[in-house]
mmCIF file of C-alpha atoms and ligand atoms in Angstrom:
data_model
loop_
_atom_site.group_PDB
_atom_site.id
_atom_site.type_symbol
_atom_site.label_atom_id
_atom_site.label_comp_id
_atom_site.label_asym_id
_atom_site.label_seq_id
_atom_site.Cartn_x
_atom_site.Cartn_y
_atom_site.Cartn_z
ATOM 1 C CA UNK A 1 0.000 0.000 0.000
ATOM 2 C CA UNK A 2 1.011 3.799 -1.171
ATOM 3 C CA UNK A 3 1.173 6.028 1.185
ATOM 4 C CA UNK A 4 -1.487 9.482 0.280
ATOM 5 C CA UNK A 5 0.127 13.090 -0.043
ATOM 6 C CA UNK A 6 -0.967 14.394 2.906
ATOM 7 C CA UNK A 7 0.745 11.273 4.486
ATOM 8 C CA UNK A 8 4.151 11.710 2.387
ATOM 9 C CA UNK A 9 3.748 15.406 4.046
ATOM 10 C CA UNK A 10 3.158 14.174 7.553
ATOM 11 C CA UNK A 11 5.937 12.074 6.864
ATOM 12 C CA UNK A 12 8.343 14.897 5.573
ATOM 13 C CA UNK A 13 6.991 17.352 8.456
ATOM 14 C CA UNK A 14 8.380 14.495 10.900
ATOM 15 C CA UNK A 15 11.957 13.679 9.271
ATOM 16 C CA UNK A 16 12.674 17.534 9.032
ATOM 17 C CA UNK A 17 11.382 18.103 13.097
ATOM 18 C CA UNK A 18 14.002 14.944 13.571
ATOM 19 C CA UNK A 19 16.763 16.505 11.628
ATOM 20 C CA UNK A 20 16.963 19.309 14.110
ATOM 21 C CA UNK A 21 18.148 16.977 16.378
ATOM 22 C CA UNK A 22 20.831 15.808 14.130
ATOM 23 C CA UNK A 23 24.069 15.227 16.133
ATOM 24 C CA UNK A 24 26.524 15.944 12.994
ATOM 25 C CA UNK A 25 29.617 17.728 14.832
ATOM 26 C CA UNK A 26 31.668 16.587 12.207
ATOM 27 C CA UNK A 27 30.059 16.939 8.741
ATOM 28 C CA UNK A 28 27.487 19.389 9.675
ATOM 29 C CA UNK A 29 24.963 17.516 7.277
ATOM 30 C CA UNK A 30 21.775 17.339 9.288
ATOM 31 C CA UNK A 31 19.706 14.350 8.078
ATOM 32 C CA UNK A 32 16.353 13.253 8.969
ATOM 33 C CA UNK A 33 14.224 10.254 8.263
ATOM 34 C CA UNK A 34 10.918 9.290 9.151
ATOM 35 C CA UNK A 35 9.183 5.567 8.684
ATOM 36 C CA UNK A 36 5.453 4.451 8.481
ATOM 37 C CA UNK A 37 4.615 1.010 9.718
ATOM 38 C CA UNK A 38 2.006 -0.437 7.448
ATOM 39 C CA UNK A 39 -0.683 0.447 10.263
ATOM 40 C CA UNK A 40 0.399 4.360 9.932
ATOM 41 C CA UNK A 41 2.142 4.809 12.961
ATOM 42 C CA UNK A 42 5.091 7.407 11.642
ATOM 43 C CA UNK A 43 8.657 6.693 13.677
ATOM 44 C CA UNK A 44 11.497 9.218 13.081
ATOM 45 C CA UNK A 45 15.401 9.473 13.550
ATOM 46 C CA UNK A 46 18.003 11.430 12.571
ATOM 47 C CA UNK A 47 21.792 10.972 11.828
ATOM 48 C CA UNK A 48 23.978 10.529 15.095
ATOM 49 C CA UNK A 49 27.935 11.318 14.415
ATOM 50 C CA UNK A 50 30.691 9.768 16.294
ATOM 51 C CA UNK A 51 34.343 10.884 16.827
ATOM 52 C CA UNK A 52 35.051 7.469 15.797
ATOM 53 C CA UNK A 53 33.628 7.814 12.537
ATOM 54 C CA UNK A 54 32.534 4.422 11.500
ATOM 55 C CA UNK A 55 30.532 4.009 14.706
ATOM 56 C CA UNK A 56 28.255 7.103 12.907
ATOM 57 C CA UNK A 57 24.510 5.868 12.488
ATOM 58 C CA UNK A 58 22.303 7.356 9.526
ATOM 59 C CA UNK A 59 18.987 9.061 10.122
ATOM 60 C CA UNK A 60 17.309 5.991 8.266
ATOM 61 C CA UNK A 61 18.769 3.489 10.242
ATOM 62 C CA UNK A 62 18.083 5.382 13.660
ATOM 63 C CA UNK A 63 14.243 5.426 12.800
ATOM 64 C CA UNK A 64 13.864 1.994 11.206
ATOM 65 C CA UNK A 65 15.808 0.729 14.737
ATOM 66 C CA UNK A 66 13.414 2.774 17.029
ATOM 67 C CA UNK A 67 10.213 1.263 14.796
ATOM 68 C CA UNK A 68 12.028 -2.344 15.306
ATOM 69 C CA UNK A 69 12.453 -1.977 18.957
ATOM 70 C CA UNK A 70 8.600 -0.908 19.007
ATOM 71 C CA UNK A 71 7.741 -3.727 17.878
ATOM 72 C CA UNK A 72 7.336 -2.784 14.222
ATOM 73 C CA UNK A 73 8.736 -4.498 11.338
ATOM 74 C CA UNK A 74 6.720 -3.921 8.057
ATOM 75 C CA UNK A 75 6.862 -0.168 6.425
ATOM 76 C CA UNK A 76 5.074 1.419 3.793
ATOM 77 C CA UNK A 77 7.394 3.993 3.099
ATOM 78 C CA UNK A 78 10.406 6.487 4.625
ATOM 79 C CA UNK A 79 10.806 10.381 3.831
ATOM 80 C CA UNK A 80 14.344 11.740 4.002
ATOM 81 C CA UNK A 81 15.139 15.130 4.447
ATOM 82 C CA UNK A 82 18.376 17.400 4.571
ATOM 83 C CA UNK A 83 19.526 21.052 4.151
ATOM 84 C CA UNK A 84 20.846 20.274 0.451
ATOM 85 C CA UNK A 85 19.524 21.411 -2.357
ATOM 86 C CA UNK A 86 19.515 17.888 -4.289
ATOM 87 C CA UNK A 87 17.610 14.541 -3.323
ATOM 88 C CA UNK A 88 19.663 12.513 -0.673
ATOM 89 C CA UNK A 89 19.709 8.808 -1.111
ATOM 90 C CA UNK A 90 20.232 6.169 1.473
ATOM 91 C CA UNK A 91 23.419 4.775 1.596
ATOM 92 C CA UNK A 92 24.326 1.193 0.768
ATOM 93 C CA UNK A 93 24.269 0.264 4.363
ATOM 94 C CA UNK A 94 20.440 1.352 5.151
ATOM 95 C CA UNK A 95 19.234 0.221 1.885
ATOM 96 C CA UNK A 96 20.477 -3.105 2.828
ATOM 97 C CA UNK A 97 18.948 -2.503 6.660
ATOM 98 C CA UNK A 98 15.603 -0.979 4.937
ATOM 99 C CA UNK A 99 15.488 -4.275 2.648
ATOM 100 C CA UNK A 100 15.621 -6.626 5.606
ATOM 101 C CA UNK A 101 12.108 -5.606 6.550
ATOM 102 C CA UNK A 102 9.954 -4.110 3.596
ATOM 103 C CA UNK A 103 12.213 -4.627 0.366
ATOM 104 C CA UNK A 104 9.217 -2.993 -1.916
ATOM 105 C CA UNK A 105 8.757 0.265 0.543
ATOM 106 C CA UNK A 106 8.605 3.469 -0.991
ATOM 107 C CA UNK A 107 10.890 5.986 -0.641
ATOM 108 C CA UNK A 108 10.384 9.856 -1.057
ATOM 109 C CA UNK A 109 13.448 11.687 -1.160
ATOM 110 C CA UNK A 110 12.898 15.646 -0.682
ATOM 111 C CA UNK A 111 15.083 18.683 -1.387
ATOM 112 C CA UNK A 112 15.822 21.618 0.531
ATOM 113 C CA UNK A 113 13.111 24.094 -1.594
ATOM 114 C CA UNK A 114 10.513 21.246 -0.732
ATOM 115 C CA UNK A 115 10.664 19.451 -3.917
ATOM 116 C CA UNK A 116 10.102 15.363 -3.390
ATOM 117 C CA UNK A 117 10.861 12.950 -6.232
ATOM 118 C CA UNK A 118 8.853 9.313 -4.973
ATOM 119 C CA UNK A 119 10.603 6.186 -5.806
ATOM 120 C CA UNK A 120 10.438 2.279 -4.267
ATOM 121 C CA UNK A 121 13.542 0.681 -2.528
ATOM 122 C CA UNK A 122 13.308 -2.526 -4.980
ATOM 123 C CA UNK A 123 14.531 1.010 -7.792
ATOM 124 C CA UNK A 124 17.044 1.908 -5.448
ATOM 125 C CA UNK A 125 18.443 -1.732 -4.146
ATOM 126 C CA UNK A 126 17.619 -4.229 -6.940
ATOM 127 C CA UNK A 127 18.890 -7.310 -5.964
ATOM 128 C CA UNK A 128 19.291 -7.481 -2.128
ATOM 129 C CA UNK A 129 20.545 -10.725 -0.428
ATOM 130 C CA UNK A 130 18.349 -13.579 -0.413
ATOM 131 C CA UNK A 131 17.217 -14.447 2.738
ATOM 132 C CA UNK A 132 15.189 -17.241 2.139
ATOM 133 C CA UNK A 133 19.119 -18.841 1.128
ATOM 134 C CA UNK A 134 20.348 -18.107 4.410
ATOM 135 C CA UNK A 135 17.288 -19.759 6.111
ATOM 136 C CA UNK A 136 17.858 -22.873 3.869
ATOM 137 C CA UNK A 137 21.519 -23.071 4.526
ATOM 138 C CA UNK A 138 20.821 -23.182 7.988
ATOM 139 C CA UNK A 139 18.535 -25.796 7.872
ATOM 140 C CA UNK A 140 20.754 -28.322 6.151
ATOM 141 C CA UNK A 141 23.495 -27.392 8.498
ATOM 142 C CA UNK A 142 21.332 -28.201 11.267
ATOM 143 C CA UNK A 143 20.023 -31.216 9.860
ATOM 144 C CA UNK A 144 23.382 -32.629 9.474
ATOM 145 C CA UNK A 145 23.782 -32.563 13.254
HETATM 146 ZN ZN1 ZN B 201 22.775 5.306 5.626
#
């Protein structure tokens, strides 16, 4: 299921109150992200930096964590927002994290002057791992015992 424009605004209206609270000391690049379950509850996040850089955590990966921990695990779609003037995309690691839950969400990515361009994660991450594999590989290893 779509999400309607007036909830791909409610959605945008949450990532950008989340990416004030953007902890980005070190690049300065405020991101937010907000996710809605598939029963419309709307979770948000925003990037977190860290002076040891790899331990950084994207704003899509802190709201799709805080949905998981609620108990949520199936999303219709995620807004990301930012203070640039282009469309921000999700990096490799939270298309991979997004995948693991709703591989066929949508995703609207918005620009500073308010302009959104909609698109689906299956666009963005075409061929994501496949977990049914893993499951299967498991249960031949555990057969074997
Ligand atoms: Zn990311």
């Amino acid at each position: 299921m779509r999400t309607s424009h007036k909830e791909q605004a409610l959605l945008i209206q949450h990532a950008r109150q989340a990416q004030r609270s953007a902890y980005a000391s070190y690049s300065n690049f405020h991101v937010g992200a907000a996710v809605m379950t598939d029963e419309g509850e709307i979770f948000d996040g925003c990037n977190i930096e860290n002076s040891s850089y790899s331990l950084t955590i994207c704003a899509e990966r802190t709201a799709v964590f805080k949905a998981v921990s609620a108990g949520k695990k199936k999303f219709r779609s995620i807004a990301i927002t930012s203070d640039d003037q282009g469309f921000i995309t999700p990096c490799g690691a939270c298309r991979q994290v997004l995948s693991e839950f709703s591989p066929h969400m949508e995703i609207i990515l918005t620009a500073a002057s308010g302009k959104k361009k909609i698109t689906t994660l299956d666009k963005l991450f075409p061929t994501p791992p496949d977990l049914k594999k893993l499951s299967r590989h498991s249960s031949k290893k555990n057969s074997k015992k």
